[in-house]
CSV table of C-alpha atoms and ligand atoms in Angstrom, one decimal:
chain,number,residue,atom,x,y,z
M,1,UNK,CA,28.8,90.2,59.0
M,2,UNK,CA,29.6,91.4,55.6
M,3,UNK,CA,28.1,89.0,52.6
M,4,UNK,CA,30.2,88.7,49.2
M,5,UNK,CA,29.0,87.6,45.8
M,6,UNK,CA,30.6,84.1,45.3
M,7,UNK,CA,28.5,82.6,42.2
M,8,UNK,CA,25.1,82.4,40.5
M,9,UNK,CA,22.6,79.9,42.1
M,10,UNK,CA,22.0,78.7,38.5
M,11,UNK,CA,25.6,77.9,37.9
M,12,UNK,CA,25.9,75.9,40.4
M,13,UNK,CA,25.1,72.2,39.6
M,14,UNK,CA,24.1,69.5,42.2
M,15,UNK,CA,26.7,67.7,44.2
M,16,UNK,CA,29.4,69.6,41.8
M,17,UNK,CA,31.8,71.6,43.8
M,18,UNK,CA,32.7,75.1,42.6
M,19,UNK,CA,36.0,76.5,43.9
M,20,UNK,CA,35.9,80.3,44.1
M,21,UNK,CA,38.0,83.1,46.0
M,22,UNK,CA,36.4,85.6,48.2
M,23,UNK,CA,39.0,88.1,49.8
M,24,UNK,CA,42.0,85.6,49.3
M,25,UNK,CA,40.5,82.7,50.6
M,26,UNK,CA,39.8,79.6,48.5
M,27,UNK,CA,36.1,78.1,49.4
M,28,UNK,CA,34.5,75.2,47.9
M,29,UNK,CA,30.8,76.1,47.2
M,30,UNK,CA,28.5,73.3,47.6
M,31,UNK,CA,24.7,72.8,46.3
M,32,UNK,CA,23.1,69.7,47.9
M,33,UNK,CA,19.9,68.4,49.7
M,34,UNK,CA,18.4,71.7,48.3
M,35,UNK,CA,20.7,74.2,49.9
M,36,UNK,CA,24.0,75.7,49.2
M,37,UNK,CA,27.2,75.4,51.4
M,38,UNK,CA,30.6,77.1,51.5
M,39,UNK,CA,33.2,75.0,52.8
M,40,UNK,CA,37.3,76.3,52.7
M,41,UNK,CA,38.7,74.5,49.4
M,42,UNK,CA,42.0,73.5,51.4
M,43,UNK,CA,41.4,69.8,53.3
M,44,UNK,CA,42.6,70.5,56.9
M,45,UNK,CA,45.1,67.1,56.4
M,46,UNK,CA,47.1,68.3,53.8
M,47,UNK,CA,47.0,71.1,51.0
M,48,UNK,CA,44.8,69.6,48.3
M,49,UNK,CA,41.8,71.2,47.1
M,50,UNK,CA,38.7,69.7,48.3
M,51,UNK,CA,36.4,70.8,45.6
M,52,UNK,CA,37.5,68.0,43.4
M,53,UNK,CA,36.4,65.4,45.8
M,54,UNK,CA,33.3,63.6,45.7
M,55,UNK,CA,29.6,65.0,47.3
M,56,UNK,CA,27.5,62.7,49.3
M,57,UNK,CA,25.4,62.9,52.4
M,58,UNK,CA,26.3,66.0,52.7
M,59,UNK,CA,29.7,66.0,53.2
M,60,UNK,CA,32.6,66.4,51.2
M,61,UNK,CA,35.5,63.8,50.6
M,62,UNK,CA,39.0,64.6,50.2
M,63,UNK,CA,40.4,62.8,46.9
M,64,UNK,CA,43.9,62.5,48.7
M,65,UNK,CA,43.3,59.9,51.4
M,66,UNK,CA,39.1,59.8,51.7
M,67,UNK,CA,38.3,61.8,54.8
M,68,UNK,CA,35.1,63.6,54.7
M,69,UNK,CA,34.0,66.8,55.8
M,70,UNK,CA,30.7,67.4,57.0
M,71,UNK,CA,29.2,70.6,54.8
M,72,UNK,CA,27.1,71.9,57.6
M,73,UNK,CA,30.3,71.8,60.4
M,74,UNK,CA,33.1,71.4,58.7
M,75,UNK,CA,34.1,68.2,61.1
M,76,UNK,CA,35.6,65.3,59.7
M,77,UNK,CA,34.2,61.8,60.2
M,78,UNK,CA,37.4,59.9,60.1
M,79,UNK,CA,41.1,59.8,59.7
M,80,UNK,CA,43.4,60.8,58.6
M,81,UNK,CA,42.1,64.2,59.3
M,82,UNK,CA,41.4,65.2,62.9
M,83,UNK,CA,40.5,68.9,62.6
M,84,UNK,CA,37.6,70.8,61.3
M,85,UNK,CA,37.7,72.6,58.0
M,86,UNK,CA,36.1,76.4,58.5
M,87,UNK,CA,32.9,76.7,57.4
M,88,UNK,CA,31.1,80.3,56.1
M,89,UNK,CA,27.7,81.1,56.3
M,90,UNK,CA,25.9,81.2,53.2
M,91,UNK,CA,22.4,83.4,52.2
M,92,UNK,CA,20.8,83.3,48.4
M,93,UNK,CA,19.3,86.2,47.4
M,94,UNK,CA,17.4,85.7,43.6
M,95,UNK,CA,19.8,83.7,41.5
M,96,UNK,CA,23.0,85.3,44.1
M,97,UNK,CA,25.1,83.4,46.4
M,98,UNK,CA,26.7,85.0,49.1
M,99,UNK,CA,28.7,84.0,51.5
M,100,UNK,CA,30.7,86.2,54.6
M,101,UNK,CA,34.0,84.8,55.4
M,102,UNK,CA,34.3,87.6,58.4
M,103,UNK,CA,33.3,84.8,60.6
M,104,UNK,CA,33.5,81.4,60.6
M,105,UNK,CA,30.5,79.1,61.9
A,1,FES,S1,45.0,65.5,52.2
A,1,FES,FE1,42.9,65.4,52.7
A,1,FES,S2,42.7,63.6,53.9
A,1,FES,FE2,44.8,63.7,53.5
């Protein structure tokens, strides 16, 4: 699994998404409840960017029509979405964020 630099820890503020690309592929990083999560930017409903929606219980929530994504699965917890978002595992190293979008968890 091959970990990429996505953002500094410190730049990331609480329950403020930061969009970033790693390798093409848009990601929302999260930093809530203490930890740090990298969702894919695009809601799975339609394409609209989820880092401008709202943080809360750890989830995510799509501006467009209010489904939310769950940070740590991806899963959605109500229409009109029905599939999952991918998720990428996520390791801080000092003030690093890294995240590996070789594999989706
Ligand atoms: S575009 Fe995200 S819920 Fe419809």
């Amino acid at each position: 699994m091959t970990y990429v630099r996505a953002a500094a820890l410190s730049e990331l503020e609480e329950d403020t998404p930061k969009r970033v690309e790693i390798d093409g592929t848009p990601i929302s990083l999260v930093r809530t409840e203490g930890e740090v999560f990298a969702i894919n930017d695009i809601c799975s409903h339609a394409n609209v960017s989820l880092s401008e929606g709202e943080v809360e219980d750890c989830s995510i929530e799509c501006w467009l029509h209010g489904s939310s994504f769950d940070l740590r699965t991806g899963k959605p917890s109500g229409l009109p979405a029905t599939r999952p978002v991918p998720v990428y595992p996520v390791k801080i190293e000092g003030d690093d964020v890294l995240v590996s979008v070789t594999q989706e968890s």
